[in-house]
XYZ file of C-alpha atoms in Angstrom:
623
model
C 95.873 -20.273 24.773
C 94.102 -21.722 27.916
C 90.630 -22.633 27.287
C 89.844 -24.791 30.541
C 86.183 -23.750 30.938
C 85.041 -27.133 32.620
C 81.886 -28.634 31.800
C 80.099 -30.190 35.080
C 77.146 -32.864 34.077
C 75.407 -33.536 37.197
C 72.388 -35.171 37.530
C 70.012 -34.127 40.869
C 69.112 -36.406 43.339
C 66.145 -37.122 44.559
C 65.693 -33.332 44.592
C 62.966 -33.226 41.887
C 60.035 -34.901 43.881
C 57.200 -33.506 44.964
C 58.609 -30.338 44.146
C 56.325 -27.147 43.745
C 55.940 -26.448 39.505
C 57.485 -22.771 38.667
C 56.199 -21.403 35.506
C 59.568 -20.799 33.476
C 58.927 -17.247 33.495
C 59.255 -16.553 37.164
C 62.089 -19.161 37.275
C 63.721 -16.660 35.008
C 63.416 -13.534 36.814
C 64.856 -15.431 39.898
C 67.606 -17.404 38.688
C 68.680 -15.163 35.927
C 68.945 -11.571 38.139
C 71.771 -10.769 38.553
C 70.476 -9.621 42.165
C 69.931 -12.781 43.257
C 71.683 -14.377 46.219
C 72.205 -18.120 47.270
C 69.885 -18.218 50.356
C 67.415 -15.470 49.308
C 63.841 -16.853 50.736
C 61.614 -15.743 47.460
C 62.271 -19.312 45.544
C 63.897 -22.166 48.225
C 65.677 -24.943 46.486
C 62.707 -27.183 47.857
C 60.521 -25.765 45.236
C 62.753 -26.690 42.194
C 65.617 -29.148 41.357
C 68.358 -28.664 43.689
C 70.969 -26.855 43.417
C 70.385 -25.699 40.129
C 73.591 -23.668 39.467
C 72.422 -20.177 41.373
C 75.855 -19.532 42.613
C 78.122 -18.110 39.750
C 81.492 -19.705 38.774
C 84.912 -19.267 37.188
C 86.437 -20.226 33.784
C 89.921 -19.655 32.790
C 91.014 -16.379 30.654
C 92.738 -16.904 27.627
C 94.877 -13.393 27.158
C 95.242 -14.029 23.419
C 91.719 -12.582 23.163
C 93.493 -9.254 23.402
C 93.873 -8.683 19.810
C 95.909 -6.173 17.865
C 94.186 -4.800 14.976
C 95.364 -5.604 11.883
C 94.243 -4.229 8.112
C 94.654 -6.411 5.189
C 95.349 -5.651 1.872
C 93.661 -5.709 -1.313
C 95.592 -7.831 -3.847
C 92.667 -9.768 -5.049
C 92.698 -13.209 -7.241
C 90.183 -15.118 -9.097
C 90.344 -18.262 -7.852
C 88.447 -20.498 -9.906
C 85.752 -20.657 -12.225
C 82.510 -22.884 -13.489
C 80.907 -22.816 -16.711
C 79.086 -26.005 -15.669
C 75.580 -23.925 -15.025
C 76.183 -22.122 -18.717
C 74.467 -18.809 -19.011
C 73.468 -17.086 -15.361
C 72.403 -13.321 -14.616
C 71.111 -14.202 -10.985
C 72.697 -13.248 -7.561
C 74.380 -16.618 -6.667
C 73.594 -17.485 -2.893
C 75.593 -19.042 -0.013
C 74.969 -21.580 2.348
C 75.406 -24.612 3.800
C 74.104 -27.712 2.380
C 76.175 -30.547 2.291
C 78.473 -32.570 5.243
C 81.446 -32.271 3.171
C 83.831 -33.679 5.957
C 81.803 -36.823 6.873
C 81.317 -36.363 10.259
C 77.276 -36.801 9.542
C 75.980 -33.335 10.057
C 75.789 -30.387 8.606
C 77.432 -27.275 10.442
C 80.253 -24.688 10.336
C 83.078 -27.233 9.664
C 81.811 -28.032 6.327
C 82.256 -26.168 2.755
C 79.659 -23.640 2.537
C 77.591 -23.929 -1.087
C 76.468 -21.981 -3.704
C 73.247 -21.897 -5.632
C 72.274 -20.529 -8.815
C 69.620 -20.391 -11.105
C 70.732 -19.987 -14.895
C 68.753 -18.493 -17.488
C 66.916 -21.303 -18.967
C 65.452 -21.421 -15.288
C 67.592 -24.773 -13.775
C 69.259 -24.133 -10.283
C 72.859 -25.516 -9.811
C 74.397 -26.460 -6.508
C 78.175 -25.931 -6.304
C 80.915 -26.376 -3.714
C 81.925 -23.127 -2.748
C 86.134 -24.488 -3.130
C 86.246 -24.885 -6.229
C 82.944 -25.346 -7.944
C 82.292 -28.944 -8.164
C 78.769 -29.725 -9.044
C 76.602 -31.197 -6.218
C 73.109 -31.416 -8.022
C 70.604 -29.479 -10.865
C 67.344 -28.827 -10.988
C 65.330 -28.303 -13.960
C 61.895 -25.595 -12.744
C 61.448 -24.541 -16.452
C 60.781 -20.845 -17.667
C 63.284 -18.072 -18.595
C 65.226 -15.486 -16.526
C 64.001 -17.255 -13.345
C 64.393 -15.540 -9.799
C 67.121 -15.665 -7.359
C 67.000 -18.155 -5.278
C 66.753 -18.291 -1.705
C 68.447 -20.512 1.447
C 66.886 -21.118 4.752
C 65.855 -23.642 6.948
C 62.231 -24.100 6.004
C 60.861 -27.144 8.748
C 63.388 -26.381 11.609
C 65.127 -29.661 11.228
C 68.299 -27.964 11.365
C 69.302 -28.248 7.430
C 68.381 -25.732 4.828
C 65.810 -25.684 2.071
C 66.755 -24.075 -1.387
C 63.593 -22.544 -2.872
C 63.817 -21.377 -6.479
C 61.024 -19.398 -8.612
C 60.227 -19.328 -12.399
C 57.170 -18.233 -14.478
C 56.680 -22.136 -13.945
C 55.863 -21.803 -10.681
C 57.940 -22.082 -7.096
C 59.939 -24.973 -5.975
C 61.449 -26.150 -2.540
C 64.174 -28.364 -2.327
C 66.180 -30.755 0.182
C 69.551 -29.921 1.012
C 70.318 -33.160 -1.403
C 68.256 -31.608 -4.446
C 65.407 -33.893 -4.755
C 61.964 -31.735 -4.185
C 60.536 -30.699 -1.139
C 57.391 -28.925 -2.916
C 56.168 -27.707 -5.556
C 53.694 -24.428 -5.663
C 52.223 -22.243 -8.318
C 49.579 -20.078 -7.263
C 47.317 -17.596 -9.418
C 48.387 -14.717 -9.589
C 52.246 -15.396 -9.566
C 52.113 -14.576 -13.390
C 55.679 -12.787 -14.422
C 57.043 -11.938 -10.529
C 59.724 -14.723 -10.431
C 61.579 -12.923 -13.623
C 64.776 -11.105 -12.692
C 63.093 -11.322 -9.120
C 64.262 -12.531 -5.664
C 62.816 -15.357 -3.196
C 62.928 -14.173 0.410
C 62.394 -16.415 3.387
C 60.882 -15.126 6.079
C 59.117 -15.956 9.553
C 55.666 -13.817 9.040
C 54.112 -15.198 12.245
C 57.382 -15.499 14.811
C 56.144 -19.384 15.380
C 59.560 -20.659 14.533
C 58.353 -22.143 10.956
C 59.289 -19.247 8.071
C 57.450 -18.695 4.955
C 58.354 -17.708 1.350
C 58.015 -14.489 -0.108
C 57.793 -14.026 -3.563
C 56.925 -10.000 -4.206
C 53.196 -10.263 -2.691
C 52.382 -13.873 -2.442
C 53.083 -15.507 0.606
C 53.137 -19.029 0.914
C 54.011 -22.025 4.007
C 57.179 -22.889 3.921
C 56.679 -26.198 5.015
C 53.858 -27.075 2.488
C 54.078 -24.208 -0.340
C 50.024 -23.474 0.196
C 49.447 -19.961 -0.403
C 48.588 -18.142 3.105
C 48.289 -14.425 1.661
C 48.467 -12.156 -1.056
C 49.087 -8.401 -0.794
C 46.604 -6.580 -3.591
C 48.692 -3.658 -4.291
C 52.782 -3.539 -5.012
C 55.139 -6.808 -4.963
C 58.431 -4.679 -4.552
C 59.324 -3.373 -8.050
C 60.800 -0.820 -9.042
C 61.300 -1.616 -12.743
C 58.342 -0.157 -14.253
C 56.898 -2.394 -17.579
C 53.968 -2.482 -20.131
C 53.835 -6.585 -19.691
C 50.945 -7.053 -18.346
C 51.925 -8.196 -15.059
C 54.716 -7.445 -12.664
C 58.392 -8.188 -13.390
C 61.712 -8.516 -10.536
C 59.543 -8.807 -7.452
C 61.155 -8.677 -4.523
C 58.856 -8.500 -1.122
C 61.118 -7.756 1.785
C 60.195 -8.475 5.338
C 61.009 -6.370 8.581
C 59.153 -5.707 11.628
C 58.341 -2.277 11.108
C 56.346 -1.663 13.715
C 58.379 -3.420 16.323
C 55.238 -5.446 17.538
C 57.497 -8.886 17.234
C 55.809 -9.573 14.463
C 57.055 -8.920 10.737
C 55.282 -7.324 7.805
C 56.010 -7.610 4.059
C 57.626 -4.617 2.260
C 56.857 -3.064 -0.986
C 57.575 0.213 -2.285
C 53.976 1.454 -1.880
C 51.779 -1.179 0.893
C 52.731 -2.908 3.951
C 51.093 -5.986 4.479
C 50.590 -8.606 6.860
C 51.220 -12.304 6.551
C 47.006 -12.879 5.267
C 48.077 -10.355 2.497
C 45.788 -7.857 4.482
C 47.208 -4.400 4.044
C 48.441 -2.218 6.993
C 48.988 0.625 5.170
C 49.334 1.937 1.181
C 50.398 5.404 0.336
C 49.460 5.764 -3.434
C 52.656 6.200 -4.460
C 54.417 4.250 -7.453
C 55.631 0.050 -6.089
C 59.393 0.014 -5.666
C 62.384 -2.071 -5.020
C 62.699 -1.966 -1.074
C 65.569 -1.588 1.608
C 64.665 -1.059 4.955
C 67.185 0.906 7.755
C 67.456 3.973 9.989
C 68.261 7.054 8.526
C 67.481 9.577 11.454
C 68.750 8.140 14.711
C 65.582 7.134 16.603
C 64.581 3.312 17.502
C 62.241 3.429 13.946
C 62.852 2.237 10.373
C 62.718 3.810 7.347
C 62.091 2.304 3.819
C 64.297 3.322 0.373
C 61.745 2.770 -2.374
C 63.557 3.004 -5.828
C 61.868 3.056 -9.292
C 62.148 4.121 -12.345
C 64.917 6.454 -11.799
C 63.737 7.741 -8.148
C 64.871 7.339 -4.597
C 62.279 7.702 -2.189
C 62.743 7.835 1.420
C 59.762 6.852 3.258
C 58.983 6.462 6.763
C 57.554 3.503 8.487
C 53.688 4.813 7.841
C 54.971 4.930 4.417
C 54.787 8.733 4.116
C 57.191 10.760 2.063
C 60.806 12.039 3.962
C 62.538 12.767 0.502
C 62.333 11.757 -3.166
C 64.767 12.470 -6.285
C 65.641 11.316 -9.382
C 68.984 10.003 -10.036
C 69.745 7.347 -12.376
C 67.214 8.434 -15.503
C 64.228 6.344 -16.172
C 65.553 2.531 -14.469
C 67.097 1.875 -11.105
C 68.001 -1.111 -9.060
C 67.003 -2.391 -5.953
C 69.197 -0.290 -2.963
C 71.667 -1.506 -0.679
C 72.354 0.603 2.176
C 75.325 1.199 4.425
C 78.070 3.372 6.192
C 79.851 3.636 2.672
C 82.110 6.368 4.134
C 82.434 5.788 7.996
C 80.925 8.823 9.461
C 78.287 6.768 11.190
C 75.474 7.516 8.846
C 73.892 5.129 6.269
C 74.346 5.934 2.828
C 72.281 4.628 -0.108
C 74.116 3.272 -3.195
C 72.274 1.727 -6.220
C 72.814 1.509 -9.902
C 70.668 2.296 -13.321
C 71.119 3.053 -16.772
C 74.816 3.693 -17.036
C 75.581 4.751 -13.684
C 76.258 4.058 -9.861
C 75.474 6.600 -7.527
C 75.750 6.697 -4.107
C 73.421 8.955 -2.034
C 73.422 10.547 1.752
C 71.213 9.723 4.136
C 69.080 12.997 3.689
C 68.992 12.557 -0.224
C 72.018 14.440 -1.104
C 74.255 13.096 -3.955
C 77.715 12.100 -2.721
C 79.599 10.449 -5.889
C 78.522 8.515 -8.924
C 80.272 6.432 -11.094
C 79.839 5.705 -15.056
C 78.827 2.224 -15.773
C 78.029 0.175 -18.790
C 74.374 -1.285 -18.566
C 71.670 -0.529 -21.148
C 70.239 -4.274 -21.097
C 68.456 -3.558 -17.974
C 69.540 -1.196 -15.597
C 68.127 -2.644 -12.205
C 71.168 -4.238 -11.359
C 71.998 -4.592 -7.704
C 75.202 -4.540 -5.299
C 76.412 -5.284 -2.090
C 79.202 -3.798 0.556
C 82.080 -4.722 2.488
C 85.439 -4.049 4.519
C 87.275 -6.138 2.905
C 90.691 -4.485 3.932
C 89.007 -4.278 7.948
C 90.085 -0.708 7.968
C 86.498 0.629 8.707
C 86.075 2.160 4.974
C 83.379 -0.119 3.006
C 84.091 -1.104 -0.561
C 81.255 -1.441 -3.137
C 80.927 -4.284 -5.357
C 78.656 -4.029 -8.414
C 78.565 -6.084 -12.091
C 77.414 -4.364 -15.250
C 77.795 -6.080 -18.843
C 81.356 -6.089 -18.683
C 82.696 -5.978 -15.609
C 82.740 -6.517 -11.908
C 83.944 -3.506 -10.115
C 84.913 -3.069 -6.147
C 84.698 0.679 -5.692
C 86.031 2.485 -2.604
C 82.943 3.628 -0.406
C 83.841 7.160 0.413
C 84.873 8.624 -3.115
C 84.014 5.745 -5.666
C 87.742 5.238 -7.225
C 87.962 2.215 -8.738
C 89.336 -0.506 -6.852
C 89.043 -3.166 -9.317
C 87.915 -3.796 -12.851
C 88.150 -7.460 -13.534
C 86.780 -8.247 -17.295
C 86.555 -11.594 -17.098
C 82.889 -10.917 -16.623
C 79.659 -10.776 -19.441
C 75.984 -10.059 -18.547
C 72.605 -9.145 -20.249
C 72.016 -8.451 -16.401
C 68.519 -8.636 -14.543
C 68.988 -7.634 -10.755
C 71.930 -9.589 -10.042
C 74.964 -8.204 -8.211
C 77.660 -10.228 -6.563
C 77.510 -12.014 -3.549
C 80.028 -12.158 -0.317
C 80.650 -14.746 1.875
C 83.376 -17.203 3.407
C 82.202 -19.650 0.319
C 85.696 -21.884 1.092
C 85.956 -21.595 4.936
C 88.865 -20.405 5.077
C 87.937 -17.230 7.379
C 88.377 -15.106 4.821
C 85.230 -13.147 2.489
C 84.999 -13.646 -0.827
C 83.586 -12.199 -4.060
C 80.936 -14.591 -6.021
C 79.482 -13.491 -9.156
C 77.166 -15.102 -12.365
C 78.179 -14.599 -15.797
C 76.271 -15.548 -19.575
C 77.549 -14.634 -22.726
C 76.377 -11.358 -24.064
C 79.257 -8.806 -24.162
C 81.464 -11.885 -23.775
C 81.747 -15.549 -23.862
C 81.950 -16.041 -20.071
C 79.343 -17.758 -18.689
C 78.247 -19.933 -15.238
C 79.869 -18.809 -11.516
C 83.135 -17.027 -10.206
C 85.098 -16.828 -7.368
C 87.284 -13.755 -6.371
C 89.549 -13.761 -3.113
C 92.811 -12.321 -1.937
C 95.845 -13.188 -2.926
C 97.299 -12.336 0.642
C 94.661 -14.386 2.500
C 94.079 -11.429 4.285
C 90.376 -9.868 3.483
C 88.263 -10.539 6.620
C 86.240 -12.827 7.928
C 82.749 -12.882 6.258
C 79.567 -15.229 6.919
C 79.444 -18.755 5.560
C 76.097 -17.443 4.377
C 74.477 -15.060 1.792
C 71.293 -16.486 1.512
C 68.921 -14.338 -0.867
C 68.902 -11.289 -3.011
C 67.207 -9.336 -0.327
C 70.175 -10.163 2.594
C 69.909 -8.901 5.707
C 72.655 -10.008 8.366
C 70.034 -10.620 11.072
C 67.600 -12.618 9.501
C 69.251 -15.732 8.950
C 71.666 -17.615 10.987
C 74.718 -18.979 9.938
C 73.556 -22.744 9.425
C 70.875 -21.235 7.311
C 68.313 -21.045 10.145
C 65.441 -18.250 9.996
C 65.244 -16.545 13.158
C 61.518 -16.585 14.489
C 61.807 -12.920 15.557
C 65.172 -11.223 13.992
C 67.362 -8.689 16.074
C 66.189 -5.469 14.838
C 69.096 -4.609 12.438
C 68.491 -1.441 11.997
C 69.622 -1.300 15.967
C 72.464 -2.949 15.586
C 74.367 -3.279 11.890
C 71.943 -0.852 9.959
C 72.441 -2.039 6.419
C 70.918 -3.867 3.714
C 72.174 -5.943 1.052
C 76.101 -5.256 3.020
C 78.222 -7.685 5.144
C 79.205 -6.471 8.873
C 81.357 -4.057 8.191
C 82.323 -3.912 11.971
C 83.584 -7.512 11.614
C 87.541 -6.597 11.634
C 88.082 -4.274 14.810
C 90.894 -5.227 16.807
C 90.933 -4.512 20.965
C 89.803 -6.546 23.906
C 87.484 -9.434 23.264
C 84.848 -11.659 25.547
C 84.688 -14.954 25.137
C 80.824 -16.705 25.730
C 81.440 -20.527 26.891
C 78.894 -23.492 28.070
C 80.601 -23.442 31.759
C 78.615 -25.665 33.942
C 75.046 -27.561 33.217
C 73.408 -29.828 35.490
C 70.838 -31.873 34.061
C 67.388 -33.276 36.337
C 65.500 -36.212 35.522
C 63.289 -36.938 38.709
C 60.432 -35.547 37.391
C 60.269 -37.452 34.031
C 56.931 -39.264 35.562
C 56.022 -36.074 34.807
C 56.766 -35.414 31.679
C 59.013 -32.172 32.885
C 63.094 -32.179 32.296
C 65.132 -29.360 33.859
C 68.609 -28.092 31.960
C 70.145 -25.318 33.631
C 73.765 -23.821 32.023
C 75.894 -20.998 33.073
C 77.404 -19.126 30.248
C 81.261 -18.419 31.318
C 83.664 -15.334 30.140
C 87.018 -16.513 29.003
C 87.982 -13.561 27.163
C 89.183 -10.412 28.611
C 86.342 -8.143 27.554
C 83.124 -7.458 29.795
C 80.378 -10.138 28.117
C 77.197 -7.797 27.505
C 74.100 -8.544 28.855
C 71.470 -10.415 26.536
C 73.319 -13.225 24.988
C 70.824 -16.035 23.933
C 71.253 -19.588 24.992
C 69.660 -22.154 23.024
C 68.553 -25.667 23.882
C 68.401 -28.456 20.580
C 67.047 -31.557 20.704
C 69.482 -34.040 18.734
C 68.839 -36.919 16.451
C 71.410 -38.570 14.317
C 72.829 -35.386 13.144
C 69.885 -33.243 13.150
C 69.062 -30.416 15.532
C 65.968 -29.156 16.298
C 65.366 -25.886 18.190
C 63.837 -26.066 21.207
C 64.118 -22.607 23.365
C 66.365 -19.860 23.588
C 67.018 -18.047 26.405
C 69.144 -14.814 26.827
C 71.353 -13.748 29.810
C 70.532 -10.900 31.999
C 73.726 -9.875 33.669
C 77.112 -8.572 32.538
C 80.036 -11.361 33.009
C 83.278 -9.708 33.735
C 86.364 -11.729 32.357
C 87.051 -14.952 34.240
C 83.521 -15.022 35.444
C 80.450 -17.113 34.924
C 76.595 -16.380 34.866
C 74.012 -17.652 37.407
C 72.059 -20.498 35.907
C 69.802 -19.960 33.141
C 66.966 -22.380 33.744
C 65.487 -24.136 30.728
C 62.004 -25.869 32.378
C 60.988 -28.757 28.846
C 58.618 -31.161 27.945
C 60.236 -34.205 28.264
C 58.740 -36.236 24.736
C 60.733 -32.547 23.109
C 63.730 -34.579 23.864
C 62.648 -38.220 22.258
C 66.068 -39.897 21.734
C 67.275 -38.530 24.861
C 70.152 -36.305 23.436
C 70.554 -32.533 24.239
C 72.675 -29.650 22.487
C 73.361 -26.201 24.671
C 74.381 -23.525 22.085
C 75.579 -20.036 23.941
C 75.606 -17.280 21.295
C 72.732 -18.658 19.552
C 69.620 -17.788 19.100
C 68.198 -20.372 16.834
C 71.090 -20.250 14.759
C 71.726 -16.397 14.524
C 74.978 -15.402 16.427
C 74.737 -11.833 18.264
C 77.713 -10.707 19.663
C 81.763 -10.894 18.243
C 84.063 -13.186 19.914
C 86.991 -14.089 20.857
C 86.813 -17.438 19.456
C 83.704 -19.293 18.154
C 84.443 -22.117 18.000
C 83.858 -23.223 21.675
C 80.425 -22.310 22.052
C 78.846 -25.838 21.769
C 78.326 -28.709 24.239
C 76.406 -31.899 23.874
C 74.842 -34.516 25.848
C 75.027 -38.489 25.026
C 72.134 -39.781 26.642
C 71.199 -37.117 29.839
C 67.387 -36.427 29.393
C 64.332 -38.644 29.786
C 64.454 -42.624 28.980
């Protein structure tokens, strides 16, 4: 393997005064064109730093990135089990929370963790290898929410926010409490609901969304509340609204996201955009016809609606009786269009994109019948697998034709929403199953863990981080991306893992090449970074791969810009530079981070490796 991509840190000389100030945008569009030529006379290396890393480079290919592809199989294995958190019918959650290897940060070489919150309404933090307890947290009420991940303050470590009829609570990575929050209004939402985390406003700070209250992530004040549906579909005579679940998407495509329900879009005041009259529903948002636009699933009481993004009626049947489940949606048989699956009253059914039925499977739930579920490739051999928990059982169904899979028993639920999660939860590069359990049909109770007993189920994220997943919106540190790739673009699913994850063929390889540093116009209060993003693989490296700049502190990052490429990189090949024009006091102890395949924690592209996509400065910017 030759990975001898070498990282230049030069610092200019005396090339930074009196200099001419670029605004970063036109820097951009000169520096980053690909039809830009050293000694082109619209921007002279008088008027910025110089030489800031115009000309394009080399890096060494690695060949291995040719890869054959290879199919697993699926022999799976529980492999271990926690009663500590005692009874639990919530969707357990996945992220990273603790610096498990003691290297004082936080990131991708550490255990991912799992939260969840039981039914006497206490979250429970558990490594994800093997279930050892990190921390509980007592918020009070019954049949609390699930609970959500994400970096709430952009300090480069995640928040845990949890919901109960008690009210909503943020906390540290390390447990102790962040906030505390629990406006009018909030009433019932929390049970057998979902927290989502969400940037409303794209200004790199998210906020929670708890069905149709809105509140600051960093403070928990309330900032809106949307006066008609909170995203349930479960239809009740108590008074208030039950399993909330507002789900955010820019629907519009202005940049900016909106909040979700199955009958009102609203903005992040709680002012409405649009509401069609039609009954609230449990939400999923994807493409179903092919153009740039989204669609909505709204499911309730039995129905499926498909609506389009003014919230108009496409289709609408009934096909689960009188309850339903929130929707996940995804290529279930590998023709290239989504399918919807959900679950109700004794039955999973999975439906085609224009409403016909395609298979349905009996099921044992009459305690609720909104249960959820989520998809995967587990085997890598482009045919998604369904995994769904009743009373009794957790069952991975084969996407195309529903045959069972698996039926493991060890399993007992009263069930609210919950489905099982999948993630990497032991970092070993291989997905796993994670499911709750409480004694009803059974006596098993607190979290499992399925995997493979061949270690050979694919890769999956080191994150799952709310009921209401979606692969773009949060980044694998737990970061929430200010404005999301539009996933309906690129995976189109909802509540499902990248199913494209396991393709074999010819890889690129996105590497930190060369970065040259100037600090001559610190009297200003200006610091230049400019980095070339190499190819070491073998693959043509598309266009549009973000570059993002972190200011370190001890072992905390926080964002600072990201940038994306502009030109195709052909194997062995580097960009020109990508200019990153800073305050100076951004950068207070002096200590830089270049990320390449980052944008504020979200990868975008598969790669050969990723492990390589990192470099770090010791003490390069401004004294």
């Amino acid at each position: 393997m030759h990975r001898s991509a070498l990282l230049l840190f030069l610092l200019c000389a005396g090339a930074c005064q009196d200099y001419e100030f670029i605004p970063t945008d036109d820097v951009d569009d000169k520096l980053d064109d690909s039809t830009w030529q050293p000694g082109d006379s619209e921007t002279t290396t008088d008027d910025i730093c110089e030489d800031p890393g115009r000309s394009q480079g080399s890096v060494s290919i690695d060949e291995a990135c040719y890869i054959e592809a290879a199919t697993g199989t699926f022999t799976p294995v529980l492999e271990w089990a926690s009663s500590a958190p005692g009874d639990t019918y919530t969707t357990p959650v996945v992220g990273n929370l603790t610096d498990d290897d003691g290297d004082g940060d936080v990131d991708d070489d550490d255990i991912p963790d799992i939260v969840v919150a039981n039914v006497a309404g206490t979250l429970w933090a558990l490594s994800g290898d093997g279930g050892s307890v990190h921390w509980s947290y007592p918020m009070g009420g019954s049949e609390p929410a699930t609970a959500a991940i994400g970096d709430l303050d952009a300090d480069g470590v995640p928040e845990v926010v949890g919901a109960s009829t008690t009210g909503i609570f943020a906390l540290r990575a390390d447990g102790s409490r962040y906030w505390t929050s629990n406006p009018s209004g909030l009433g019932n939402q929390p049970t057998c609901g979902g927290v989502g985390i969400y940037d409303l406003d794209a200004d790199g700070y998210p906020e929670v969304v708890m069905g149709n209250i809105f509140l600051d992530g960093r403070t928990g004040s309330l900032v809106g509340r949307g006066s008609y549906g909170a995203g349930s579909g479960y239809g009740t005579s108590w008074g208030s609204t039950v399993a909330a679940f507002g789900v955010a998407a820019d629907i519009d495509r202005d940049g900016i996201q909106e909040v979700v329900t199955g009958n009102a879009l609203y903005r992040k005041d709680g002012s409405t955009i649009w509401t069609n009259g039609r009954p609230d529903g449990f939400v999923a948002v994807a493409n179903f016809d092919g153009d740039d636009d989204a669609e909505i699933v709204s499911t309730y009481t039995g129905n499926v609606a498909l609506l389009d993004g003014d919230g108009s009626t496409i289709w609408f049947g009934n096909y689960t009786g009188t309850t339903i489940g929130p929707p996940t949606v995804a290529d279930f048989d590998g023709d290239g269009l989504p399918e919807i699956g959900v679950a109700g009253h004794g039955v999973y059914v999975v439906i085609e994109h224009d409403g016909t039925l395609k298979w349905q499977n009996t099921t044992q739930d009459w305690s609720s019948g909104f249960t959820g579920s989520a998809v995967f490739d587990f085997e890598g051999d482009g045919q998604a697998e369904v995994v769904y928990a009743d009373e009794n059982d957790v069952w991975v169904y084969d996407g195309a034709t529903g045959r069972v899979k698996l039926q493991e028993s060890r399993h007992s639920s009263a069930t609210c929403s919950e489905f099982p999660a999948i993630a990497d939860v032991d970092n070993d590069g291989h997905a796993e199953i994670i499911y709750a359990s409480g004694a009803y049909s059974g006596s098993e109770t607190g979290v499992r863990v399925i995997g493979d007993a061949d270690d050979s189920w694919m890769a999956g994220r080191p994150v799952w981080n709310q009921h209401s997943y979606s692969i773009t919106n949060v980044g694998t540190r737990g970061s929430i991306p200010a404005v999301p790739d539009t996933n309906w673009l690129s995976y189109n699913n909802f509540r499902s893992g990248d199913l494209s994850s396991s393709t074999g063929g010819a890889f690129s390889d996105a590497l930190p090449e060369h970065v040259e540093i100037c600090l001559d116009d610190c009297d200003l209060g200006l610091l230049q970074v400019v980095v070339r993003v190499g190819n070491g693989g073998v693959d043509d490296l598309p266009a549009g791969v973000p570059v993002s700049l972190y200011s370190l502190q001890g072992s905390q990052a926080t964002f600072i810009e990201t940038k994306d490429t502009v030109q195709i990189v052909t194997a062995g090949e580097t960009t020109y530079g990508v200019v990153f024009e800073i305050e100076a006091a951004s950068v207070p102890t002096g200590r830089l981070r270049v990320l390449v395949d980052d944008d504020n924690g979200l990868e975008t592209i598969q790669e050969c490796h990723e492990d390589n996509n990192l470099w770090e400065t010791e003490d390069a910017a401004c004294p």
